């Protein structure tokens, strides 16, 4: 899981990777999907749907947690005899919010989530608060440390097969500079991300200059480029330990907006730049004969179907639900292996955040977006 990663920032519709040559090489043996949509425009509801196969409109994880009555992928895998471990660098995807269900271990620095809620920090002016936050990455380990934790888990596992969830926080804002990889172009200008983000949250298009916006976009791309080496180390370590007869998946929870529709960051809208996420899937060699590596699939699909498809590929049959709601997503596996026609279910995204509740409904190329505001301002409808 690579947090806040737009699909078009990782690879295009032809499968060309602009910033990650090592990942491009690894993905030559995998399937790429260019039209997968997440179920929400921010982390908690998106990851909740990914882990359960349940729509956010059903469980409303926008409230800030994954409700306990929904069974998670880790619980399914553990019931099937797998070891289940998580290495997470996002402070809000935490056990106390329901995301630890089914995991034997859950490595995370979630206590740092509350450091800026302490009285000492609350008395600071907002501008000082954000400045400290931008230069002091208290909440994140960063990609190299996350990779080291994950590799240690891989190398020391014994016994039952391993289900490992690794959640990178790069390239989430604030976008840190990587001058050794991508120095800031001289034509760009220094910019206070938080200042302009807060203006955009107020539904006012910020008066940010083109060179300042170019700096943000460059730093974002630099974060993706800097992730290439640690991510490749993780993938190589996995293959060295288990070979290629396993399922490996790379995806994201949501994208990022750079004034595409008047906002910076995410959580405001469910436009294409927010919901279109990457999906790279490498299957075991004995079941991918009909699914050649390097192929880009253009079929519109929902991220809600990833859980049932994964279970289907692994031969894990969920028990008949009794105390928890059934999975709402559908398995793509019969279609991927050529047994059925392509799925044609509507794609639905929704969440509540930043003073609004948004809904996205898509069939084919037709999209309807509805935004309702808690302030009482008129509802927006886009077709």
Coordinates of C-alpha atoms in Angstrom, one line a residue:
X1 CA 0.0 0.0 0.0
X2 CA 1.5 3.3 -1.1
X3 CA -0.5 6.1 0.5
X4 CA -1.7 9.1 -1.6
X5 CA -0.5 7.8 -5.0
X6 CA -2.2 8.8 -8.2
X7 CA -2.2 6.1 -10.8
X8 CA -1.1 8.6 -13.6
X9 CA 1.9 9.6 -11.4
X10 CA 3.1 6.0 -11.3
X11 CA 2.4 4.7 -14.8
X12 CA 0.3 5.7 -17.8
X13 CA -2.2 3.7 -19.9
X14 CA 0.6 2.1 -21.9
X15 CA 2.3 0.9 -18.7
X16 CA 5.2 3.4 -18.9
X17 CA 6.7 4.3 -15.5
X18 CA 8.0 7.9 -15.4
X19 CA 9.7 7.9 -12.0
X20 CA 10.3 4.3 -10.8
X21 CA 12.6 2.4 -13.2
X22 CA 13.2 -0.4 -10.7
X23 CA 9.5 -1.0 -10.1
X24 CA 9.0 -0.9 -13.9
X25 CA 11.5 -3.7 -14.3
X26 CA 9.8 -5.8 -11.6
X27 CA 6.3 -5.1 -13.0
X28 CA 7.3 -6.5 -16.4
X29 CA 6.2 -9.8 -14.9
X30 CA 3.0 -8.5 -13.4
X31 CA -0.5 -7.3 -14.5
X32 CA -1.2 -3.6 -14.5
X33 CA -4.6 -2.0 -14.3
X34 CA -5.1 1.6 -15.3
X35 CA -8.8 2.1 -14.5
X36 CA -9.3 1.0 -10.9
X37 CA -11.2 3.4 -8.6
X38 CA -11.0 3.5 -4.9
X39 CA -14.1 3.7 -2.8
X40 CA -13.3 7.0 -1.1
X41 CA -11.0 10.1 -1.4
X42 CA -9.2 9.7 1.9
X43 CA -7.5 7.0 3.8
X44 CA -9.7 5.5 6.5
X45 CA -12.8 4.7 4.5
X46 CA -10.7 3.6 1.5
X47 CA -8.5 1.2 3.5
X48 CA -11.6 -0.1 5.4
X49 CA -13.3 -1.0 2.1
X50 CA -10.1 -2.5 0.7
X51 CA -9.7 -4.7 3.8
X52 CA -13.3 -5.8 4.0
X53 CA -14.8 -5.8 0.5
X54 CA -17.6 -3.6 1.9
X55 CA -18.7 -0.3 0.4
X56 CA -18.2 2.9 2.5
X57 CA -21.8 3.7 1.8
X58 CA -22.7 0.6 3.9
X59 CA -20.3 0.9 6.8
X60 CA -19.5 4.6 6.7
X61 CA -15.9 4.4 7.8
X62 CA -15.7 8.1 7.2
X63 CA -16.6 8.3 10.9
X64 CA -12.9 7.5 11.5
X65 CA -12.8 3.8 12.1
X66 CA -13.4 0.4 10.6
X67 CA -16.5 -0.9 12.5
X68 CA -15.8 -4.2 14.3
X69 CA -18.8 -6.1 12.8
X70 CA -17.0 -6.3 9.4
X71 CA -14.5 -9.1 8.9
X72 CA -11.1 -8.0 7.6
X73 CA -8.7 -9.6 5.1
X74 CA -6.3 -10.5 8.0
X75 CA -9.1 -12.3 9.7
X76 CA -9.9 -14.3 6.6
X77 CA -6.3 -15.2 6.1
X78 CA -5.7 -16.1 9.7
X79 CA -8.7 -18.4 9.6
X80 CA -7.1 -20.0 6.5
X81 CA -3.9 -20.8 8.3
X82 CA -1.7 -17.9 7.4
X83 CA 0.5 -15.8 9.6
X84 CA -0.7 -12.2 9.5
X85 CA 1.6 -9.2 10.1
X86 CA 1.4 -5.5 9.3
X87 CA 4.0 -2.8 8.9
X88 CA 2.2 0.5 8.8
X89 CA 3.5 4.0 8.4
X90 CA 0.2 5.8 8.5
X91 CA -0.7 7.0 12.0
X92 CA -4.5 6.8 11.5
X93 CA -4.6 3.3 10.1
X94 CA -4.2 1.9 13.6
X95 CA -5.5 -0.9 15.8
X96 CA -7.6 1.4 18.0
X97 CA -9.5 2.4 14.8
X98 CA -10.2 -1.2 14.0
X99 CA -7.5 -2.0 11.4
X100 CA -5.6 -4.4 13.7
X101 CA -8.3 -7.0 13.6
X102 CA -6.8 -10.4 12.5
X103 CA -3.2 -9.3 12.6
X104 CA -0.8 -11.1 15.0
X105 CA 1.5 -8.1 15.0
X106 CA 0.9 -4.5 13.9
X107 CA 4.1 -2.4 13.8
X108 CA 3.3 1.3 13.9
X109 CA 4.2 4.6 15.6
X110 CA 0.6 5.5 16.1
X111 CA 1.2 7.2 19.5
X112 CA 2.8 10.1 17.6
X113 CA -0.6 10.8 16.0
X114 CA -1.5 12.7 19.1
X115 CA 1.7 14.7 19.6
X116 CA 0.1 17.8 18.1
X117 CA -3.0 17.5 20.2
X118 CA -1.1 18.0 23.4
X119 CA -1.8 21.3 25.3
X120 CA 1.7 22.6 24.5
X121 CA 1.1 22.4 20.8
X122 CA -2.6 23.6 20.9
X123 CA -1.6 27.0 22.2
X124 CA 0.7 27.6 19.2
X125 CA -0.6 29.7 16.3
X126 CA -1.7 27.6 13.4
X127 CA 1.1 28.9 11.2
X128 CA 3.7 27.7 13.8
X129 CA 1.9 24.4 14.2
X130 CA 2.1 23.7 10.5
X131 CA 5.7 24.9 10.2
X132 CA 6.8 22.5 12.9
X133 CA 4.8 19.7 11.3
X134 CA 6.4 20.3 7.9
X135 CA 10.0 20.1 9.2
X136 CA 9.6 17.5 11.9
X137 CA 8.2 14.2 10.6
X138 CA 7.2 12.9 14.0
X139 CA 4.6 10.5 12.7
X140 CA 6.4 8.7 9.9
X141 CA 9.3 6.2 9.8
X142 CA 9.8 6.8 6.0
X143 CA 10.2 4.3 3.3
X144 CA 13.7 3.0 4.1
X145 CA 12.8 2.2 7.7
X146 CA 9.5 0.6 6.7
X147 CA 11.3 -1.6 4.3
X148 CA 13.8 -2.7 6.9
X149 CA 11.0 -3.6 9.3
X150 CA 9.3 -5.6 6.5
X151 CA 12.4 -7.4 5.4
X152 CA 13.2 -8.4 9.0
X153 CA 9.7 -9.9 9.2
X154 CA 10.1 -11.7 5.8
X155 CA 13.6 -13.1 6.7
X156 CA 12.5 -14.4 10.2
X157 CA 9.2 -16.0 9.3
X158 CA 8.9 -19.7 10.0
X159 CA 6.1 -22.3 9.7
X160 CA 2.8 -21.2 8.3
X161 CA 2.5 -19.1 5.0
X162 CA 2.8 -15.4 5.4
X163 CA 0.3 -12.7 4.7
X164 CA 2.1 -9.4 5.0
X165 CA 0.6 -5.9 4.8
X166 CA 3.1 -3.1 4.2
X167 CA 1.8 0.5 4.2
X168 CA 4.2 3.2 3.0
X169 CA 3.4 6.8 3.8
X170 CA 5.5 8.3 1.0
X171 CA 4.4 10.3 -1.0
X172 CA 1.8 11.9 1.4
X173 CA 2.2 15.6 2.1
X174 CA 4.3 17.3 3.3
X175 CA 6.4 16.4 0.2
X176 CA 10.0 16.3 1.4
X177 CA 12.8 17.3 -0.9
X178 CA 15.1 14.6 -2.4
X179 CA 17.9 16.7 -3.9
X180 CA 20.1 13.6 -4.4
X181 CA 17.4 12.2 -6.8
X182 CA 15.4 15.2 -8.0
X183 CA 16.7 18.6 -7.1
X184 CA 14.2 21.5 -7.3
X185 CA 14.2 23.0 -10.8
X186 CA 15.4 26.6 -10.7
X187 CA 12.1 27.8 -12.4
X188 CA 10.1 26.7 -9.4
X189 CA 9.4 28.7 -6.2
X190 CA 9.3 28.0 -2.5
X191 CA 5.7 27.4 -1.3
X192 CA 4.0 26.9 2.1
X193 CA 1.9 23.8 1.3
X194 CA -0.3 24.0 4.4
X195 CA -1.1 27.7 3.9
X196 CA -2.5 27.1 0.4
X197 CA -4.1 23.8 1.3
X198 CA -6.2 25.5 4.0
X199 CA -7.3 28.2 1.6
X200 CA -8.4 25.4 -0.8
X201 CA -10.3 23.6 1.9
X202 CA -12.4 26.7 2.3
X203 CA -13.5 26.2 -1.3
X204 CA -11.5 29.3 -2.4
X205 CA -9.1 28.6 -5.3
X206 CA -5.7 29.7 -3.7
X207 CA -3.7 32.4 -5.4
X208 CA -0.7 30.1 -5.8
X209 CA 1.7 31.0 -8.6
X210 CA 2.5 28.5 -11.4
X211 CA 6.1 28.2 -10.2
X212 CA 4.9 27.4 -6.7
X213 CA 2.4 24.8 -8.0
X214 CA 5.2 23.4 -10.1
X215 CA 7.4 23.0 -6.9
X216 CA 4.6 21.0 -5.2
X217 CA 4.2 18.7 -8.2
X218 CA 7.9 18.3 -8.5
X219 CA 8.3 17.4 -4.8
X220 CA 5.4 14.9 -5.1
X221 CA 7.1 13.2 -8.1
X222 CA 10.4 13.2 -6.2
X223 CA 8.8 11.4 -3.3
X224 CA 7.6 8.7 -5.7
X225 CA 11.1 8.5 -7.3
X226 CA 12.7 8.2 -3.8
X227 CA 10.4 5.3 -3.0
X228 CA 11.6 3.2 -5.9
X229 CA 14.8 1.8 -4.3
X230 CA 13.3 0.8 -0.9
X231 CA 10.2 -0.6 -2.5
X232 CA 12.4 -2.7 -4.9
X233 CA 14.5 -3.9 -2.0
X234 CA 11.3 -5.2 -0.3
X235 CA 10.1 -6.9 -3.5
X236 CA 13.5 -8.5 -4.0
X237 CA 13.6 -9.7 -0.4
X238 CA 10.2 -11.3 -0.8
X239 CA 11.2 -13.1 -3.9
X240 CA 14.5 -14.2 -2.4
X241 CA 12.6 -15.8 0.5
X242 CA 9.5 -17.2 -1.2
X243 CA 10.2 -17.2 -4.9
X244 CA 7.6 -16.1 -7.4
X245 CA 4.9 -18.6 -6.5
X246 CA 3.0 -16.1 -4.3
X247 CA 0.6 -13.2 -4.8
X248 CA 2.1 -9.7 -4.6
X249 CA -0.1 -6.6 -5.0
X250 CA 0.8 -2.9 -5.1
X251 CA -2.0 -0.3 -4.9
X252 CA -3.0 2.9 -3.1
X253 CA -5.8 4.3 -1.0
X254 CA -6.4 7.4 -3.1
X255 CA -4.7 10.0 -5.3
X256 CA -3.8 13.6 -4.8
X257 CA -5.1 16.9 -6.3
X258 CA -3.0 19.8 -7.5
X259 CA -5.7 22.3 -8.3
X260 CA -7.2 19.8 -10.8
X261 CA -10.6 20.9 -9.5
X262 CA -9.6 23.8 -7.3
X263 CA -8.1 21.9 -4.3
X264 CA -4.8 20.7 -2.9
X265 CA -4.3 17.4 -1.2
X266 CA -7.3 15.0 -0.9
X267 CA -10.5 14.4 1.0
X268 CA -12.4 17.2 -0.7
X269 CA -13.6 15.5 -3.9
X270 CA -14.0 12.2 -5.6
X271 CA -12.9 13.4 -9.0
X272 CA -10.7 11.1 -11.3
X273 CA -7.4 12.4 -9.9
X274 CA -8.5 11.3 -6.4
X275 CA -10.1 7.9 -7.0
X276 CA -8.0 6.5 -9.9
X277 CA -5.4 4.4 -8.1
X278 CA -2.7 2.1 -9.4
X279 CA -3.0 -1.7 -9.2
X280 CA -0.1 -4.0 -9.9
X281 CA -0.8 -7.7 -9.4
X282 CA 1.7 -10.5 -9.8
X283 CA 0.3 -14.0 -9.5
X284 CA 2.0 -17.3 -9.0
X285 CA 3.5 -18.8 -12.1
X286 CA 1.3 -21.9 -12.0
X287 CA -2.0 -19.9 -12.4
X288 CA -1.0 -16.9 -14.6
X289 CA -0.4 -18.7 -17.9
X290 CA -3.5 -17.0 -19.4
X291 CA -2.6 -13.7 -17.8
X292 CA 0.7 -12.6 -19.3
X293 CA 2.9 -10.3 -17.4
X294 CA 3.3 -6.7 -18.6
X295 CA -0.3 -6.6 -19.8
X296 CA -2.2 -3.4 -19.0
X297 CA -5.9 -4.0 -18.3
X298 CA -8.3 -1.1 -19.2
X299 CA -11.5 -2.5 -17.8
X300 CA -13.2 -0.2 -15.3
X301 CA -13.0 -1.8 -11.9
X302 CA -13.6 -1.0 -8.2
X303 CA -11.1 -1.5 -5.5
X304 CA -13.8 -3.1 -3.4
X305 CA -13.3 -6.3 -5.5
X306 CA -9.7 -6.7 -4.6
X307 CA -10.4 -8.7 -1.4
X308 CA -12.7 -11.3 -2.9
X309 CA -10.4 -11.7 -5.9
X310 CA -7.4 -12.2 -3.7
X311 CA -9.2 -14.8 -1.6
X312 CA -10.3 -16.6 -4.9
X313 CA -6.8 -16.6 -6.3
X314 CA -5.5 -18.2 -3.1
X315 CA -8.3 -20.7 -2.8
X316 CA -9.5 -19.2 0.5
X317 CA -13.3 -19.7 0.8
X318 CA -14.8 -17.4 3.4
X319 CA -17.1 -19.1 5.9
X320 CA -20.8 -18.4 5.5
X321 CA -21.3 -15.1 7.4
X322 CA -23.2 -15.3 10.6
X323 CA -22.1 -12.5 12.9
X324 CA -20.8 -10.2 10.2
X325 CA -22.1 -8.8 6.9
X326 CA -21.2 -10.6 3.7
X327 CA -18.6 -9.4 1.3
X328 CA -20.1 -7.0 -1.3
X329 CA -17.3 -7.0 -3.8
X330 CA -17.0 -9.6 -6.6
X331 CA -14.1 -11.7 -7.7
X332 CA -12.4 -10.8 -10.9
X333 CA -10.5 -14.0 -11.1
X334 CA -13.0 -15.9 -13.4
X335 CA -12.7 -13.0 -15.9
X336 CA -8.9 -12.7 -15.6
X337 CA -8.4 -16.3 -16.5
X338 CA -10.9 -16.1 -19.4
X339 CA -13.8 -18.0 -17.9
X340 CA -16.4 -15.2 -18.0
X341 CA -17.0 -11.8 -19.6
X342 CA -15.6 -8.7 -18.0
X343 CA -17.5 -7.4 -15.0
X344 CA -19.8 -4.4 -15.6
X345 CA -20.9 -3.4 -12.1
X346 CA -21.2 0.4 -11.3
X347 CA -18.2 2.0 -9.5
X348 CA -19.2 3.8 -6.3
X349 CA -17.1 6.1 -4.2
X350 CA -18.2 8.2 -1.2
X351 CA -16.9 9.9 2.0
X352 CA -17.6 12.6 4.4
X353 CA -14.8 15.1 5.3
X354 CA -13.9 18.8 5.4
X355 CA -17.5 19.9 5.9
X356 CA -19.0 18.0 3.0
X357 CA -20.3 14.6 2.0
X358 CA -19.5 13.5 -1.5
X359 CA -20.8 10.6 -3.7
X360 CA -19.5 9.4 -7.1
X361 CA -21.5 6.9 -9.2
X362 CA -19.9 5.7 -12.5
X363 CA -21.2 3.4 -15.2
X364 CA -18.9 3.0 -18.2
X365 CA -17.7 6.5 -19.0
X366 CA -20.7 8.3 -17.4
X367 CA -20.0 9.8 -14.0
X368 CA -22.4 11.5 -11.5
X369 CA -20.9 13.4 -8.5
X370 CA -23.0 14.8 -5.7
X371 CA -21.6 17.0 -3.0
X372 CA -23.7 18.1 0.1
X373 CA -22.3 20.6 2.5
X374 CA -22.8 20.6 6.3
X375 CA -23.0 24.4 6.2
X376 CA -26.2 24.3 4.3
X377 CA -24.9 25.8 1.1
X378 CA -26.6 24.4 -2.1
X379 CA -25.9 20.8 -3.1
X380 CA -23.6 20.5 -6.1
X381 CA -24.4 18.1 -8.9
X382 CA -21.9 17.2 -11.6
X383 CA -22.4 15.0 -14.6

